[in-house]
Short mmCIF file of C-alpha atoms in Angstrom, two decimals:
data_model
loop_
_atom_site.label_atom_id
_atom_site.label_comp_id
_atom_site.label_asym_id
_atom_site.label_seq_id
_atom_site.Cartn_x
_atom_site.Cartn_y
_atom_site.Cartn_z
CA MET A 856 -40.57 121.64 246.81
CA LYS A 857 -41.74 120.52 250.01
CA SER A 858 -45.10 122.13 249.63
CA ASN A 859 -45.27 120.23 246.37
CA LYS A 860 -44.51 117.03 248.09
CA SER A 861 -47.16 117.72 250.95
CA ALA A 862 -49.84 118.61 248.10
CA ILE A 863 -49.03 115.64 246.38
CA LYS A 864 -49.41 113.42 249.72
CA GLN A 865 -52.44 115.23 250.54
CA HIS A 866 -54.07 114.60 246.98
CA SER A 867 -52.80 110.65 247.14
CA LEU A 868 -54.45 110.67 250.94
CA SER A 869 -57.68 112.08 249.52
CA ILE A 870 -57.60 109.49 246.43
CA TYR A 871 -57.11 106.59 248.96
CA PHE A 872 -59.84 107.71 251.23
CA ALA A 873 -62.18 108.16 248.30
CA ILE A 874 -61.32 104.57 246.84
CA ASN A 875 -61.59 102.88 250.46
CA HIS A 876 -65.20 104.72 251.05
CA VAL A 877 -66.34 103.20 247.60
CA LEU A 878 -64.88 99.75 248.30
CA LYS A 879 -66.74 100.02 251.68
CA THR A 880 -69.95 101.00 250.17
CA GLU A 881 -69.76 98.21 247.67
CA MET A 882 -69.07 95.81 250.37
CA THR A 883 -72.14 97.02 252.24
CA VAL A 884 -74.23 96.70 249.15
CA LYS A 885 -73.03 93.16 248.67
CA LEU A 886 -73.51 92.42 252.45
CA TYR A 887 -76.69 93.84 252.26
CA SER A 888 -77.90 92.00 249.03
CA TYR A 889 -76.64 88.42 250.52
CA SER A 890 -78.43 88.92 253.73
CA TYR A 891 -81.69 89.96 251.75
CA GLN A 892 -81.20 86.76 249.58
CA GLU A 893 -81.01 84.93 252.89
CA VAL A 894 -84.10 86.16 253.97
CA ILE A 895 -85.38 85.29 250.64
CA ASN A 896 -84.52 81.68 250.75
CA MET A 897 -85.58 81.52 254.25
CA SER A 898 -89.02 82.88 253.45
CA SER A 899 -89.47 80.35 250.52
CA GLU A 900 -88.43 77.61 252.57
CA GLU A 901 -90.83 78.23 255.29
CA GLU A 902 -93.63 78.74 252.95
CA HIS A 903 -92.69 75.87 251.34
CA SER A 904 -92.76 73.90 254.43
CA GLN A 905 -96.22 75.51 255.46
CA THR A 906 -97.51 74.33 252.29
CA SER A 907 -96.18 70.85 252.80
CA SER A 908 -97.82 70.66 256.19
CA SER A 909 -101.08 71.92 255.21
CA SER A 910 -101.35 69.92 252.13
CA PRO A 911 -102.97 66.43 252.65
CA PRO A 912 -100.86 63.30 252.98
CA SER A 913 -101.39 60.92 249.73
CA SER A 914 -103.32 58.60 252.05
CA SER A 915 -106.12 60.93 252.28
CA ARG A 916 -106.40 62.16 248.98
CA PRO A 917 -109.87 61.49 247.22
CA PRO A 918 -110.08 58.06 245.58
CA VAL A 919 -110.21 57.62 241.84
CA SER A 920 -113.35 56.75 240.10
CA HIS A 921 -113.80 54.69 237.37
CA PHE A 922 -116.36 54.86 234.24
CA ILE A 923 -118.47 51.54 233.99
CA GLY A 924 -120.96 52.73 231.42
CA LYS A 925 -124.27 54.57 231.04
CA LYS A 926 -126.86 54.39 233.49
CA ASP A 927 -129.72 53.23 230.96
CA ASP A 928 -127.61 50.67 229.29
CA ILE A 929 -127.08 49.35 233.26
CA VAL A 930 -130.64 49.41 234.06
CA LYS A 931 -131.84 47.59 230.73
CA ALA A 932 -129.24 44.60 231.52
CA GLY A 933 -130.22 44.57 235.19
CA ARG A 934 -126.39 43.71 236.00
CA MET A 935 -122.97 43.74 234.26
CA THR A 936 -119.66 42.70 235.53
CA THR A 937 -116.33 44.38 234.47
CA MET A 938 -112.64 44.64 235.33
CA VAL A 939 -111.81 47.63 237.14
CA ASN A 940 -108.08 49.42 237.07
CA GLY A 941 -106.79 46.20 235.38
CA CYS A 942 -106.81 44.40 238.91
CA ARG A 943 -110.48 43.89 240.18
CA ASP A 944 -113.38 41.94 238.79
CA ILE A 945 -116.69 43.54 239.93
CA LEU A 946 -120.42 43.22 239.44
CA VAL A 947 -122.82 46.01 239.06
CA LEU A 948 -126.27 45.64 239.21
CA TYR A 949 -129.43 47.73 239.27
CA HIS A 950 -132.27 46.93 241.58
CA GLN A 951 -135.45 48.90 242.77
CA GLY A 952 -134.03 52.00 241.49
CA GLN A 953 -130.67 51.77 243.09
CA LEU A 954 -127.24 50.77 241.80
CA HIS A 955 -124.92 48.39 243.64
CA ALA A 956 -121.32 47.42 243.07
CA MET A 957 -119.26 44.37 244.87
CA ASP A 958 -116.58 41.86 243.90
CA MET A 959 -118.10 39.54 241.19
CA ARG A 960 -117.15 36.13 242.68
CA CYS A 961 -118.97 34.89 245.92
CA TYR A 962 -116.55 34.98 249.23
CA HIS A 963 -117.45 31.22 249.97
CA SER A 964 -116.34 29.40 246.81
CA GLY A 965 -116.00 32.15 244.07
CA GLY A 966 -119.43 31.67 242.58
CA ALA A 967 -120.37 34.02 239.83
CA LEU A 968 -122.69 36.28 241.51
CA GLN A 969 -123.81 37.93 238.52
CA TYR A 970 -125.98 34.67 237.99
CA GLY A 971 -127.56 34.93 241.40
CA ASP A 972 -131.14 35.92 242.72
CA ILE A 973 -131.92 38.65 244.68
CA GLU A 974 -134.02 38.08 247.82
CA GLU A 975 -135.12 40.06 250.83
CA LEU A 976 -134.50 38.89 254.34
CA ASN A 977 -135.56 40.63 257.50
CA GLY A 978 -135.78 44.11 255.28
CA ARG A 979 -132.32 43.33 253.87
CA LEU A 980 -131.61 43.02 250.38
CA CYS A 981 -129.58 40.09 249.41
CA ILE A 982 -127.85 38.35 246.36
CA VAL A 983 -127.94 34.54 246.60
CA CYS A 984 -124.94 32.79 245.35
CA PRO A 985 -125.93 30.27 242.56
CA TRP A 986 -123.50 27.53 243.69
CA HIS A 987 -124.16 27.18 247.53
CA LYS A 988 -126.78 29.35 248.04
CA TYR A 989 -125.14 31.94 250.28
CA LYS A 990 -126.55 35.12 250.99
CA ILE A 991 -124.81 38.42 251.09
CA THR A 992 -126.43 41.78 251.56
CA LEU A 993 -125.97 44.25 248.66
CA ALA A 994 -125.27 47.26 251.11
CA GLU A 995 -122.94 46.05 253.36
CA GLY A 996 -121.26 42.73 251.91
CA GLU A 997 -122.35 40.90 255.11
CA GLY A 998 -122.91 36.99 254.98
CA LEU A 999 -126.17 36.12 256.24
CA TYR A 1000 -127.29 32.57 257.76
CA GLN A 1001 -130.37 31.19 259.50
CA ALA A 1002 -129.95 30.51 263.36
CA VAL A 1003 -131.99 28.95 265.91
CA ASP A 1004 -131.97 29.45 269.76
CA ASP A 1005 -133.01 25.86 270.54
CA PRO A 1006 -132.48 23.27 268.16
CA THR A 1007 -134.94 21.05 270.34
CA ALA A 1008 -137.92 23.23 270.35
CA LYS A 1009 -140.83 22.69 268.27
CA PRO A 1010 -141.60 24.23 265.71
CA LEU A 1011 -137.90 25.62 265.32
CA ARG A 1012 -137.55 29.30 265.99
CA LYS A 1013 -135.22 30.75 262.69
CA TYR A 1014 -133.80 34.20 262.43
CA TRP A 1015 -131.31 35.47 260.36
CA ARG A 1016 -128.00 36.42 261.75
CA SER A 1017 -124.76 38.23 260.40
CA LYS A 1018 -121.20 36.62 259.95
CA GLY A 1019 -119.99 40.01 259.34
CA VAL A 1020 -118.69 41.73 255.99
CA ARG A 1021 -117.38 38.76 253.88
CA GLN A 1022 -118.08 40.32 250.19
CA ARG A 1023 -116.11 43.61 249.50
CA ILE A 1024 -118.79 46.49 248.57
CA HIS A 1025 -117.57 49.37 246.13
CA ASN A 1026 -119.18 52.54 245.64
CA VAL A 1027 -121.18 53.20 243.04
CA THR A 1028 -121.69 57.01 241.89
CA GLU A 1029 -123.96 58.27 238.96
CA VAL A 1030 -123.28 61.71 237.23
CA ASN A 1031 -125.25 63.20 234.25
CA GLY A 1032 -126.27 59.41 232.94
CA ASN A 1033 -122.78 58.00 233.50
CA VAL A 1034 -121.89 55.57 235.93
CA TYR A 1035 -118.64 55.59 238.02
CA VAL A 1036 -117.45 53.02 240.64
CA THR A 1037 -114.75 53.83 243.39
CA LEU A 1038 -113.06 50.82 244.78
CA ASN A 1039 -112.93 49.85 248.25
CA ASP A 1040 -109.50 49.99 248.79
CA SER A 1041 -109.63 49.42 252.74
CA ASN A 1042 -106.49 47.62 254.03
CA GLU A 1043 -108.65 45.40 255.94
CA ALA A 1044 -108.57 41.88 254.46
CA ILE A 1045 -111.99 40.32 253.15
CA GLU A 1046 -112.69 37.04 252.14
CA SER A 1047 -113.88 37.99 248.60
CA ASP A 1048 -110.15 39.08 248.00
CA VAL A 1049 -109.16 35.60 247.53
CA TYR A 1050 -110.81 35.46 243.89
CA GLN A 1051 -109.29 38.48 242.73
CA THR A 1052 -105.94 37.01 241.87
CA GLU A 1053 -104.19 36.33 238.56
CA ARG A 1054 -103.80 32.75 239.61
CA TYR A 1055 -107.41 32.13 240.13
CA ARG A 1056 -108.52 33.89 236.94
CA THR A 1057 -106.12 32.04 234.76
CA GLY A 1058 -106.26 28.70 236.57
CA LEU A 1059 -108.93 27.72 238.49
CA LEU A 1060 -111.89 29.81 236.48
CA LYS A 1061 -111.29 28.12 233.57
CA ALA A 1062 -112.06 24.75 234.97
CA GLN A 1063 -115.50 26.09 236.15
CA PRO A 1064 -119.06 25.50 234.46
CA LYS A 1065 -120.84 28.68 233.24
CA PRO A 1066 -124.31 28.48 234.65
CA THR A 1067 -127.49 30.42 232.63
CA PRO A 1068 -127.64 34.22 233.35
CA LYS A 1069 -130.37 35.37 235.27
CA LYS A 1070 -132.75 38.09 233.93
#
């Protein structure tokens, strides 16, 4: 009888240890699995962090180019005006084999530059505002004026001097016969910005006379 009880007890202990071993093994597997998942998560987070740090910030992303028209059409017309991105009135002109783009209205009083003549002053091409004859360089948007060293000297010795950038100039590119403009989005205020507001378009502009276009 005692031997039977002892055998049963021994058998029960064997079952207990077997079950306990299985449970420990499952727990170990779970623990290792959890630890591995943690490693995967940590690795993913680190990779995402590295990718984010290596990606350029939004401020350094390439600017957007806007289709303006066919180069042949612009060359034939000489100059054209258009609104870009629903917010900027620009003038695109073709002169001496070069394309140029700038704010459409003169920085001084909002004169329509598409009607202005082009002159060369000291080797620099300028558009002349038809309203008050202000000179603006095509390449930089600088305002030029005539200065004298000595107003009492006879004869007066005049020379052209820059006021600095007054007109916002935009970048023009030509790809496969298509012309694109990339707006100059510099945060620095430029005087021609004043005439790019909706208030100016809907109010003051309507009251201004429209001169005869230049060809």
